Coordinates of C-alpha atoms in Angstrom, one line a residue:
Chain A
M1 CA -4.1 64.0 81.3
L2 CA -2.5 63.2 77.8
K3 CA -4.6 62.2 75.0
V4 CA -3.0 61.0 71.7
E5 CA -5.4 60.7 68.7
T6 CA -4.8 59.1 65.3
L7 CA -1.2 60.3 65.6
T8 CA 0.8 59.7 62.4
K9 CA 4.4 60.5 61.5
S10 CA 6.0 59.7 58.0
F11 CA 9.6 60.2 57.1
G12 CA 9.5 60.3 53.3
G13 CA 7.9 57.0 52.3
V14 CA 8.3 55.3 55.7
T15 CA 5.4 55.6 58.2
A16 CA 7.1 55.3 61.6
V17 CA 4.0 56.0 63.6
S18 CA 0.6 55.2 62.1
D19 CA -2.8 56.3 63.4
V20 CA -2.0 55.7 67.1
T21 CA -4.5 56.5 69.7
F22 CA -4.2 56.1 73.5
E23 CA -4.8 58.0 76.7
V24 CA -2.6 58.5 79.8
T25 CA -4.5 58.9 83.1
K26 CA -3.0 61.3 85.7
G27 CA -0.9 59.6 88.4
T28 CA -0.3 56.3 86.5
I29 CA 2.8 54.6 85.1
H30 CA 2.1 54.0 81.4
A31 CA 4.5 51.8 79.3
V32 CA 5.0 51.9 75.6
I33 CA 6.5 48.5 74.3
G34 CA 7.1 46.9 71.0
P35 CA 9.9 45.2 69.0
N36 CA 12.8 47.1 67.6
G37 CA 11.7 49.7 65.0
A38 CA 8.1 49.7 66.1
G39 CA 8.1 53.4 66.4
K40 CA 8.3 53.8 70.2
T41 CA 11.0 56.5 70.3
T42 CA 9.4 58.3 67.3
L43 CA 6.2 58.5 69.3
F44 CA 8.1 59.9 72.3
N45 CA 9.7 62.5 70.0
L46 CA 6.3 63.4 68.7
I47 CA 4.7 63.9 72.1
T48 CA 7.7 65.8 73.6
G49 CA 8.0 68.2 70.5
V50 CA 11.3 67.0 69.1
Y51 CA 9.3 65.9 65.9
T52 CA 6.3 67.5 64.3
P53 CA 3.4 65.2 63.7
S54 CA 2.3 64.5 60.0
S55 CA -1.3 64.3 61.2
G56 CA -3.3 63.6 64.4
S57 CA -3.6 65.4 67.6
I58 CA -1.8 65.4 70.9
R59 CA -3.7 66.9 73.8
F60 CA -2.1 67.7 77.2
E61 CA -4.8 68.5 79.8
G62 CA -7.1 69.5 77.0
Q63 CA -4.7 71.7 75.3
E64 CA -3.4 70.8 71.7
I65 CA 0.3 70.5 71.8
G66 CA 1.2 68.7 68.5
G67 CA 4.1 70.4 66.8
E68 CA 4.8 72.7 69.8
A69 CA 8.5 73.3 70.4
P70 CA 10.1 71.3 73.2
E71 CA 10.9 74.5 75.2
K72 CA 7.3 75.4 75.3
L73 CA 6.2 71.9 76.4
A74 CA 8.8 72.1 79.2
A75 CA 6.9 75.2 80.5
L76 CA 3.7 73.2 80.5
G77 CA 5.2 70.6 82.9
M78 CA 6.7 68.0 80.6
S79 CA 10.1 66.4 81.2
R80 CA 11.9 63.7 79.5
T81 CA 15.1 61.6 79.3
F82 CA 16.7 60.1 76.2
Q83 CA 17.5 56.6 75.0
N84 CA 20.9 57.7 73.6
L85 CA 22.3 59.9 76.4
Q86 CA 21.9 63.6 76.1
I87 CA 24.2 64.8 78.7
S88 CA 26.3 68.1 78.3
M89 CA 29.8 66.6 78.8
N90 CA 31.3 70.1 78.9
L91 CA 29.4 70.6 82.2
S92 CA 29.9 69.1 85.7
A93 CA 27.4 66.5 86.8
I94 CA 25.5 68.7 89.2
E95 CA 25.4 71.6 86.6
N96 CA 23.7 69.1 84.2
V97 CA 21.1 68.5 86.8
M98 CA 20.8 72.1 87.6
T99 CA 19.9 73.0 84.0
G100 CA 16.7 71.1 84.7
A101 CA 15.5 74.0 86.9
H102 CA 16.2 76.4 84.1
L103 CA 12.6 77.8 83.8
G104 CA 12.4 78.6 87.5
L105 CA 15.6 80.8 87.4
N106 CA 16.5 84.2 86.2
S107 CA 18.1 83.4 82.8
S108 CA 18.5 86.9 81.6
V109 CA 21.9 87.5 79.9
V110 CA 22.1 91.1 81.2
A111 CA 21.4 90.0 84.9
G112 CA 24.0 87.2 84.3
L113 CA 26.6 89.6 83.1
L114 CA 26.0 91.9 86.1
G115 CA 26.1 88.9 88.5
L116 CA 22.6 89.7 89.6
A117 CA 21.0 86.3 88.7
S118 CA 22.7 84.5 91.5
F119 CA 21.3 86.9 94.1
G120 CA 18.5 86.0 96.5
G121 CA 19.8 82.6 97.2
R122 CA 17.8 80.8 94.4
E123 CA 20.9 79.6 92.6
K124 CA 22.1 78.2 95.9
A125 CA 18.9 76.5 96.6
T126 CA 18.9 75.1 93.1
R127 CA 22.3 73.7 93.7
I128 CA 21.2 72.0 96.9
R129 CA 18.1 70.6 95.2
A130 CA 20.1 69.3 92.4
A131 CA 22.3 67.3 94.9
E132 CA 19.2 66.0 96.5
A133 CA 17.8 64.9 93.1
M134 CA 21.1 63.2 92.3
E135 CA 20.9 61.3 95.7
F136 CA 17.3 60.5 95.0
V137 CA 18.1 58.7 91.7
G138 CA 21.1 57.0 93.2
C139 CA 24.1 59.0 91.9
G140 CA 24.8 60.9 95.0
A141 CA 28.4 59.7 94.9
Y142 CA 28.9 61.9 91.7
I143 CA 27.8 65.2 93.2
G144 CA 31.3 66.7 92.8
A145 CA 32.1 64.9 89.6
E146 CA 32.5 66.1 85.9
A147 CA 29.8 64.5 83.7
R148 CA 32.5 63.1 81.4
S149 CA 34.1 61.0 84.0
M150 CA 30.9 59.4 85.0
P151 CA 30.0 55.7 84.0
Y152 CA 27.1 55.0 81.6
G153 CA 24.7 53.7 84.2
A154 CA 25.2 56.8 86.4
L155 CA 24.6 59.2 83.5
K156 CA 21.3 57.5 82.7
R157 CA 20.2 58.3 86.3
L158 CA 21.7 61.8 85.9
E159 CA 19.1 62.4 83.1
I160 CA 16.4 61.4 85.4
A161 CA 17.6 63.7 88.2
R162 CA 17.7 66.6 85.6
A163 CA 14.2 65.8 84.5
L164 CA 13.0 65.8 88.1
M165 CA 14.4 69.3 88.8
A166 CA 11.6 70.9 86.8
N167 CA 8.9 69.3 89.1
P168 CA 7.3 67.7 86.0
R169 CA 3.7 66.9 85.9
I170 CA 4.3 64.2 83.4
L171 CA 7.7 62.5 83.0
F172 CA 8.7 60.6 79.8
L173 CA 11.5 58.0 80.3
D174 CA 13.0 56.7 76.9
E175 CA 14.5 53.3 77.7
P176 CA 15.8 54.0 81.2
A177 CA 17.2 50.6 81.5
A178 CA 18.9 50.3 78.0
G179 CA 22.5 49.1 78.4
L180 CA 22.3 48.5 82.0
N181 CA 23.2 45.2 83.7
H182 CA 20.8 43.1 85.8
T183 CA 21.4 44.8 89.2
E184 CA 21.2 48.2 87.7
T185 CA 17.9 47.5 85.9
H186 CA 16.5 46.3 89.1
E187 CA 17.5 49.6 90.8
I188 CA 16.0 51.6 88.0
E189 CA 12.8 49.6 88.4
D190 CA 12.6 50.5 92.0
L191 CA 13.3 54.1 91.2
I192 CA 10.5 54.3 88.7
A193 CA 8.1 52.6 91.2
Q194 CA 9.1 55.2 93.7
L195 CA 8.5 58.0 91.4
G196 CA 5.1 56.7 90.6
K197 CA 4.3 56.7 94.4
T198 CA 4.9 60.5 94.5
G199 CA 1.9 60.9 92.1
V200 CA 3.9 62.0 89.1
T201 CA 2.6 60.6 85.8
V202 CA 5.2 58.4 84.2
V203 CA 5.3 57.3 80.5
L204 CA 8.1 55.0 79.6
V205 CA 9.5 53.2 76.6
E206 CA 11.4 50.1 77.6
H207 CA 12.5 46.8 76.2
D208 CA 13.1 45.0 79.5
M209 CA 9.8 43.1 79.9
K210 CA 10.3 42.2 83.4
L211 CA 10.6 45.8 84.4
V212 CA 7.6 46.9 82.3
M213 CA 5.4 44.2 83.7
N214 CA 6.4 45.0 87.3
V215 CA 6.0 48.8 87.3
S216 CA 3.4 49.7 84.8
D217 CA -0.3 50.4 85.4
R218 CA -1.1 50.2 81.6
I219 CA 0.7 49.2 78.5
V220 CA 0.4 50.2 74.9
V221 CA 2.0 47.9 72.4
L222 CA 3.3 49.1 69.1
D223 CA 4.3 47.1 66.1
Y224 CA 5.3 48.5 62.7
G225 CA 4.1 52.0 63.9
K226 CA 0.5 50.8 64.6
K227 CA -1.1 50.2 68.0
L228 CA -1.2 46.5 68.4
A229 CA -2.8 46.2 71.9
E230 CA -3.5 48.2 75.1
G231 CA -4.2 47.0 78.6
T232 CA -3.0 46.1 82.0
P233 CA 0.3 44.0 82.3
A234 CA -1.9 41.0 83.0
E235 CA -4.0 41.5 79.8
I236 CA -1.0 42.2 77.6
R237 CA 0.9 39.1 78.9
V238 CA -1.8 36.8 77.5
N239 CA -2.7 39.0 74.4
P240 CA -2.3 36.5 71.4
D241 CA -1.4 39.5 69.0
V242 CA 1.4 40.7 71.4
V243 CA 2.8 37.1 71.8
A244 CA 2.8 36.6 68.0
A245 CA 4.5 40.0 67.4
Y246 CA 7.3 39.2 70.0
L247 CA 7.9 35.7 69.1
G248 CA 7.3 36.1 65.4
A249 CA 4.9 33.2 65.1
E250 CA 1.1 32.9 64.5
S251 CA -0.6 33.0 67.9
E252 CA -2.4 29.7 67.2
G253 CA 1.0 28.0 66.8
V254 CA 2.4 29.2 70.2
Chain B
M1 CA -1.2 74.2 91.3
N2 CA -2.0 71.4 93.6
D3 CA -1.0 69.0 90.9
A4 CA 0.7 65.8 92.0
S5 CA 4.3 66.3 91.1
T6 CA 7.8 65.3 92.1
S7 CA 8.2 68.4 94.3
S8 CA 7.3 66.2 97.2
I9 CA 10.6 64.3 96.9
L10 CA 12.8 67.4 96.8
G11 CA 13.4 70.2 99.2
R12 CA 14.4 68.2 102.3
A13 CA 18.1 68.1 101.9
S14 CA 20.3 66.8 104.8
P15 CA 23.0 69.1 106.0
E16 CA 25.6 66.7 104.5
T17 CA 23.9 66.9 101.0
A18 CA 23.6 70.7 101.2
A19 CA 27.4 70.9 102.2
A20 CA 28.4 68.6 99.3
A21 CA 26.2 70.6 96.8
L22 CA 27.6 73.9 98.0
A23 CA 31.2 72.6 97.7
T24 CA 30.6 72.2 93.9
A25 CA 30.0 76.0 93.6
P26 CA 33.1 77.9 92.4
S27 CA 34.3 80.0 95.3
L28 CA 34.6 83.7 94.9
A29 CA 38.3 83.5 95.9
T30 CA 39.3 81.1 93.2
R31 CA 37.3 83.1 90.7
H32 CA 38.7 86.4 91.4
A33 CA 42.2 85.7 92.6
P34 CA 43.6 85.7 89.0
T35 CA 41.8 89.0 88.3
L36 CA 43.4 90.6 91.3
V37 CA 46.8 89.5 90.0
L38 CA 46.0 91.0 86.6
V39 CA 44.9 94.3 88.2
A40 CA 48.2 94.4 90.0
V41 CA 50.2 93.8 87.0
L42 CA 48.3 96.3 84.9
A43 CA 48.8 98.9 87.7
V44 CA 52.6 98.3 87.8
L45 CA 53.1 98.1 84.1
P46 CA 53.0 101.9 83.3
L47 CA 55.7 102.4 85.8
V48 CA 58.1 100.0 84.0
L49 CA 57.2 100.4 80.3
P50 CA 60.0 102.4 78.8
N51 CA 58.2 104.2 76.0
A52 CA 55.1 104.8 74.0
F53 CA 55.9 101.9 71.7
Y54 CA 55.5 99.5 74.6
F55 CA 52.3 101.1 75.8
D56 CA 50.9 100.8 72.4
V57 CA 51.8 97.0 72.3
V58 CA 50.0 96.5 75.7
I59 CA 47.0 98.5 74.5
R60 CA 46.6 96.5 71.5
I61 CA 46.8 93.2 73.6
M62 CA 44.2 94.5 75.9
A63 CA 41.8 95.5 73.1
N64 CA 42.3 92.1 71.4
A65 CA 41.7 90.4 74.7
V66 CA 38.4 92.1 75.2
L67 CA 37.3 91.1 71.7
A68 CA 38.5 87.6 72.1
I69 CA 36.6 87.3 75.5
A70 CA 33.3 88.4 73.8
L71 CA 33.9 86.0 70.9
N72 CA 34.8 83.2 73.2
L73 CA 31.3 83.5 74.8
L74 CA 30.0 82.8 71.3
I75 CA 32.4 80.2 70.1
G76 CA 33.7 78.4 73.3
Y77 CA 30.6 78.6 75.5
C78 CA 27.8 78.7 72.9
G79 CA 29.4 76.6 70.2
Q80 CA 28.7 79.0 67.4
I81 CA 31.4 80.3 65.1
S82 CA 31.5 83.8 63.8
L83 CA 34.1 84.5 60.9
G84 CA 33.0 88.0 60.4
H85 CA 33.7 89.6 63.8
A86 CA 36.2 92.0 62.3
G87 CA 33.3 93.2 60.1
F88 CA 31.4 94.4 63.3
F89 CA 34.7 95.8 64.7
G90 CA 35.0 97.7 61.3
L91 CA 31.4 98.9 61.4
G92 CA 31.9 100.4 64.8
A93 CA 35.3 102.0 63.9
Y94 CA 33.9 103.5 60.7
G95 CA 30.6 104.4 62.2
S96 CA 32.4 106.6 64.9
A97 CA 34.9 107.9 62.3
I98 CA 32.2 108.9 59.7
L99 CA 29.6 110.3 62.2
T100 CA 32.2 112.4 63.9
T101 CA 34.1 113.6 60.9
H102 CA 31.4 114.1 58.2
Y103 CA 28.4 114.9 60.4
D104 CA 30.0 116.5 63.4
W105 CA 28.4 114.2 65.9
K106 CA 29.7 114.1 69.4
A107 CA 32.1 111.1 69.6
P108 CA 30.3 109.3 72.6
V109 CA 27.0 109.6 70.8
A110 CA 28.5 108.3 67.6
L111 CA 30.0 105.3 69.5
V112 CA 26.6 104.4 71.2
V113 CA 24.7 104.8 67.9
S114 CA 27.2 102.7 65.9
A115 CA 27.0 99.9 68.6
A116 CA 23.3 100.0 68.5
V117 CA 23.1 99.8 64.8
V118 CA 25.6 96.9 64.8
G119 CA 23.5 95.2 67.5
V120 CA 20.3 95.5 65.4
L121 CA 22.2 94.2 62.3
A122 CA 23.6 91.2 64.2
W123 CA 20.1 90.4 65.6
I124 CA 18.7 90.4 62.1
V125 CA 21.4 88.1 60.8
A126 CA 21.0 85.9 63.9
R127 CA 17.2 85.6 63.6
V128 CA 17.5 84.5 60.0
I129 CA 20.5 82.2 60.4
L130 CA 20.2 80.6 63.8
R131 CA 17.0 78.9 62.9
L132 CA 19.2 76.6 60.7
K133 CA 21.2 73.9 62.4
G134 CA 24.9 73.6 61.8
H135 CA 27.5 76.1 60.9
Y136 CA 25.5 78.5 58.8
L137 CA 26.3 81.3 61.1
A138 CA 30.0 80.9 60.2
M139 CA 29.2 81.1 56.4
A140 CA 26.7 84.0 57.0
T141 CA 29.2 86.1 59.0
L142 CA 32.1 85.2 56.6
G143 CA 29.9 86.7 53.8
L144 CA 28.8 89.7 56.0
G145 CA 32.5 90.5 56.9
I146 CA 33.5 90.4 53.2
I147 CA 30.6 92.7 52.3
V148 CA 31.6 95.2 55.0
T149 CA 35.2 95.3 53.7
I150 CA 34.0 95.8 50.1
V151 CA 31.6 98.6 51.1
L152 CA 34.2 100.3 53.2
T153 CA 36.8 100.1 50.4
N154 CA 34.5 101.3 47.6
E155 CA 32.4 104.1 49.4
S156 CA 35.4 106.3 49.2
S157 CA 33.5 109.6 49.5
L158 CA 32.6 108.6 53.0
T159 CA 35.3 106.3 54.0
G160 CA 38.3 107.6 52.1
G161 CA 38.5 104.2 50.3
P162 CA 41.5 101.8 50.6
D163 CA 43.6 104.8 51.8
G164 CA 41.6 105.1 55.0
M165 CA 40.4 108.1 57.0
A166 CA 41.4 110.2 59.9
V167 CA 39.4 110.0 63.2
G168 CA 39.2 112.7 65.7
D169 CA 39.7 112.4 69.4
L170 CA 37.2 111.1 71.8
S171 CA 36.2 113.4 74.8
V172 CA 34.3 112.0 77.8
F173 CA 33.0 114.3 80.5
G174 CA 35.4 117.0 79.3
I175 CA 38.5 114.8 79.3
R176 CA 40.2 114.4 76.0
L177 CA 41.5 111.0 75.5
Y178 CA 44.8 111.5 73.6
G179 CA 48.1 109.6 73.6
E180 CA 49.0 106.0 74.7
R181 CA 49.4 107.0 78.4
V182 CA 45.8 108.3 78.6
W183 CA 44.3 105.5 76.7
Y184 CA 46.1 102.8 78.7
P185 CA 43.9 103.0 81.8
V186 CA 40.7 103.1 79.6
F187 CA 41.6 99.8 77.8
A188 CA 43.0 98.3 81.1
G189 CA 39.6 99.1 82.8
L190 CA 37.6 97.6 80.0
L191 CA 39.7 94.5 80.0
V192 CA 39.2 94.0 83.8
V193 CA 35.5 94.7 83.4
A194 CA 35.2 92.2 80.5
I195 CA 36.8 89.6 82.5
L196 CA 34.6 90.1 85.5
V197 CA 31.2 90.3 83.7
A198 CA 32.1 87.3 81.3
G199 CA 33.0 85.4 84.5
N200 CA 29.7 86.4 86.0
L201 CA 27.7 85.4 82.9
V202 CA 29.4 81.9 82.6
E203 CA 28.5 81.1 86.2
S204 CA 24.9 82.4 85.9
P205 CA 21.8 80.5 84.9
A206 CA 22.1 82.1 81.5
G207 CA 25.7 81.0 81.2
R208 CA 24.8 77.5 82.3
A209 CA 22.1 77.4 79.7
L210 CA 24.7 78.4 77.0
R211 CA 27.1 75.8 78.0
A212 CA 24.3 73.2 78.2
L213 CA 23.1 73.9 74.7
H214 CA 26.6 73.6 73.4
G215 CA 26.8 70.1 75.0
S216 CA 23.5 68.8 73.9
E217 CA 21.0 71.1 72.1
V218 CA 18.0 68.7 72.3
A219 CA 18.6 68.2 76.0
A220 CA 18.7 71.9 76.6
R221 CA 15.4 72.4 74.7
V222 CA 13.5 69.8 76.7
V223 CA 14.4 71.5 80.0
G224 CA 12.9 74.7 78.5
I225 CA 16.1 76.5 77.2
D226 CA 15.0 78.6 74.2
T227 CA 18.4 77.8 72.4
A228 CA 17.7 80.0 69.3
S229 CA 17.1 82.9 71.6
F230 CA 20.2 82.4 73.6
K231 CA 22.4 82.0 70.7
T232 CA 20.9 85.2 69.3
R233 CA 21.5 87.1 72.4
V234 CA 25.1 86.1 72.8
F235 CA 25.7 86.7 69.0
V236 CA 24.4 90.2 69.5
L237 CA 26.3 90.8 72.7
S238 CA 29.6 89.8 71.1
A239 CA 28.9 91.9 67.9
V240 CA 28.1 95.0 70.1
V241 CA 31.3 94.5 72.1
A242 CA 33.2 94.2 68.8
A243 CA 31.6 97.5 67.6
I244 CA 32.4 99.3 70.8
M245 CA 36.0 98.1 70.7
G246 CA 36.1 99.2 67.1
S247 CA 34.9 102.7 67.9
L248 CA 37.5 103.1 70.7
T249 CA 40.3 101.7 68.7
A250 CA 39.5 104.1 65.9
H251 CA 39.7 107.1 68.3
Y252 CA 42.8 105.7 69.7
L253 CA 44.6 105.1 66.5
G254 CA 43.4 108.3 64.9
F255 CA 43.5 106.7 61.5
I256 CA 41.7 103.6 60.1
T257 CA 41.7 101.7 56.8
P258 CA 39.4 99.0 55.7
Q259 CA 42.0 96.5 56.9
V260 CA 40.5 96.8 60.4
A261 CA 37.4 94.9 59.0
S262 CA 39.4 92.4 56.9
F263 CA 38.7 88.6 56.8
H264 CA 42.4 88.2 58.1
K265 CA 41.5 90.1 61.3
S266 CA 38.4 87.9 61.8
V267 CA 40.4 84.8 61.6
E268 CA 43.1 86.3 63.8
L269 CA 40.3 86.8 66.5
V270 CA 39.0 83.2 66.1
T271 CA 42.7 82.0 66.4
M272 CA 43.1 83.9 69.6
V273 CA 40.0 82.2 71.1
V274 CA 41.0 78.6 69.8
V275 CA 44.7 78.8 70.6
G276 CA 44.1 80.4 74.0
G277 CA 41.4 77.9 74.9
M278 CA 37.7 77.5 74.0
A279 CA 35.3 78.2 76.9
S280 CA 38.2 79.8 78.9
I281 CA 38.1 83.6 79.7
W282 CA 41.7 83.5 80.7
G283 CA 42.5 81.6 77.5
S284 CA 41.2 84.4 75.5
V285 CA 43.5 86.9 77.4
F286 CA 46.5 84.7 76.8
G287 CA 45.5 84.0 73.2
A288 CA 45.2 87.6 72.5
A289 CA 48.6 88.4 74.2
L290 CA 50.3 85.6 72.2
L291 CA 48.8 86.4 68.8
S292 CA 49.4 90.2 69.3
L293 CA 53.0 89.7 70.3
L294 CA 54.2 86.9 68.0
P295 CA 54.4 89.0 64.8
D296 CA 56.7 91.6 66.7
L297 CA 58.8 88.9 68.4
L298 CA 59.2 87.0 65.1
A299 CA 60.1 90.2 63.1
H300 CA 63.8 89.5 63.0
F301 CA 63.4 86.1 61.4
E302 CA 62.9 88.2 58.2
G303 CA 60.9 86.3 55.7
F304 CA 60.3 83.3 57.9
E305 CA 58.1 84.9 60.4
T306 CA 54.8 83.5 58.8
V307 CA 56.4 80.0 58.6
I308 CA 57.4 80.2 62.3
F309 CA 54.0 81.6 63.2
G310 CA 52.3 78.8 61.5
V311 CA 54.5 76.2 63.1
I312 CA 53.7 77.6 66.6
L313 CA 50.0 77.5 65.9
V314 CA 50.0 73.9 64.6
A315 CA 52.1 72.7 67.4
T316 CA 49.8 74.3 69.9
M317 CA 46.9 72.6 68.4
I318 CA 48.7 69.3 68.3
F319 CA 50.2 69.2 71.8
L320 CA 47.7 71.5 73.6
P321 CA 44.4 70.6 71.8
R322 CA 42.1 72.2 74.3
G323 CA 44.0 75.5 73.9
I324 CA 46.9 76.8 76.0
V325 CA 45.2 77.8 79.3
P326 CA 42.8 74.7 79.8
S327 CA 45.5 72.3 78.7
L328 CA 48.0 73.7 81.2
L329 CA 45.5 73.8 83.9
R330 CA 44.7 70.1 83.4
L331 CA 48.4 69.3 83.4
I332 CA 48.9 71.3 86.7
R333 CA 45.9 69.5 88.4
R334 CA 47.1 66.1 87.4
E335 CA 50.6 66.8 88.8
G336 CA 49.1 68.3 92.1

C-alpha cells in the first residue's frame, strides 16, 4: 500500500533520514521506533507531505507522492496526528473534529456567505459523526467543550478523532502516547488495536516499547536516520543491533 | 471504493450522542436575536435623530462597521493582517469618481468595474504573497496602500491631486440617491446584510476551515484544507467589500481626497477590528462605532483629544485584551 524507497532528507549538513526503504501492507499496524533524534518524525513529515524529500521515492498505492502538498495527500486518503499537539484552540472541541471532514463538505466561500453550505443536512450529519468519533476515541465527555479547556490526554485523542473523520485509508499516529500516564497509555493501546481491527492501515511512531510490541504487526527501527532493522515484534525484540542501539552497548556485551 | 476504512466505526450514533452533538450547534435564535435588535434600533433611529449631522454620524459608523466586519474575516478569523485596506477603499472611491466624471460611465457600472479590478489586484497580490509564511501580507499591503495614496495624489489630471475631486450622484433603478436621509437606509441595509452573511460564513464549513487554519495551519492542511487558497479568497473578499464601500462613500460624500486611502485610515480600520474584538462580528460593529464617535466626543478636550484617544485604546487593550465584545461576553458568562 505504501512503499518508501531510498528516502533521504537533509537539513543543511544534517541528514535526518538517510536511504530508508520499507513497505507497509494494507490492513496492518506498522510501527517506526528508534532512539531520540533517530529521524522518526522527519520520516512521518516526509510521507505526509509536510517536508519535501531530498531524494528517494514514496509511493502510495503505486502513485508517487514524494513532495506532494499535505492537502493533496489528504484527498488520497491519508490522515495523521501530531507529536506536538496541533489543535486549533480558537475552535470548540467538536469543531476541531469536524474539520477532519472538510473534504466531504461544501467549502465554497460564496455558499458559506449565503448560508447554503449548511443545507441538505450534511453539516448536521457531520456534527453527529464528529460526536461519535469523539466517543469512539474516549473523549465523549468533551463533546460540548472548548478545545482550550481540555486536558492534554484528551486533546491527543481529539487529534485521532479528527483524523478518523476523513475515513482515512492510512492513518499516521505520531507518538500517540507521548506525555500520557500509564493508564492513559494503556487506553491508547486498546484504541489503536481497535482501529487495526476495522481494517484501516496504521503507521505509528512511538517511544513506549510495551505499546509498540503489543499492537504492531511489523516494526521498522531507525537509528541516526538509517534503517537499522525491520521485522515482527518478536524478531525486533531479539535483534542484537536494536538492543545495542537502545542500550548503547555492543551487542556481544549484553 | 470497497477499501477497508474507518467508515465502519462511524455512522451508528446513539440518540443521546446525536442530541449531545446537535446541542453544540449555535441555534438560529441566539445567532439572529442581536441582529433583530439592531434592525429595530436602525428602524427607530431616523425618527429620533434631530438633524442631518447626526444622520451623517450614524452613516459613517455603519460604513465603517461594514468595512471592519469584512476586515475582521481576514484578521480575526483567518489570522492575516492587511495594513492597506484603505488603499482598496480609495481605489473603489476613485474608480467610481474617475469613471463617472471623466468617462461618463453609469455609476452602478463604474462601481462594479472598480470592485472587480480591485478584486483582481487583491488576488494577484495574494497569490504572490500568501505563499510565504508569516506577516508578509501586512508588509505588502502596507506598501500597496502607500503606492495607492501616492498615485492618487500625483495623477492630478485624473484625480485632482491633493485637492481631491467631486463625485456625481448614484442612481439605481431610476432612484437618485442624494442626501443623508436617502443614504441612511442604503447603509443600514448593507450593515444588516454584512452581519448576516459574515455570520453565515463563520458557521459554514468554509468558515470553520478559516478558523482552523488560524489555529493550526499544518493541522488544517493535513485534513485537506487548501490554506493558501482560503487566505486568498478571504483577502479578495475583504478587498472587494472595501472597494464597494469606497465607491458608495464617494457618491455619498460627493467629494473625495487622497486622504480616503491614507495609511491612517488603514490603521483606523485595523484598530476597529482589534479594539472591538478579533473574530467577533459584533465586536467590529462596536469597534467601528467607538472609533467613529470618539474623535467627535473628545473634540471639546481641545488639544488633548489625541492623548485621551490613545489612553482609551491602550486601556482597552490592557483590560479587555480580547477586544471589547468578546471580553465582556466572557465576563457576563462567568457571572451568570
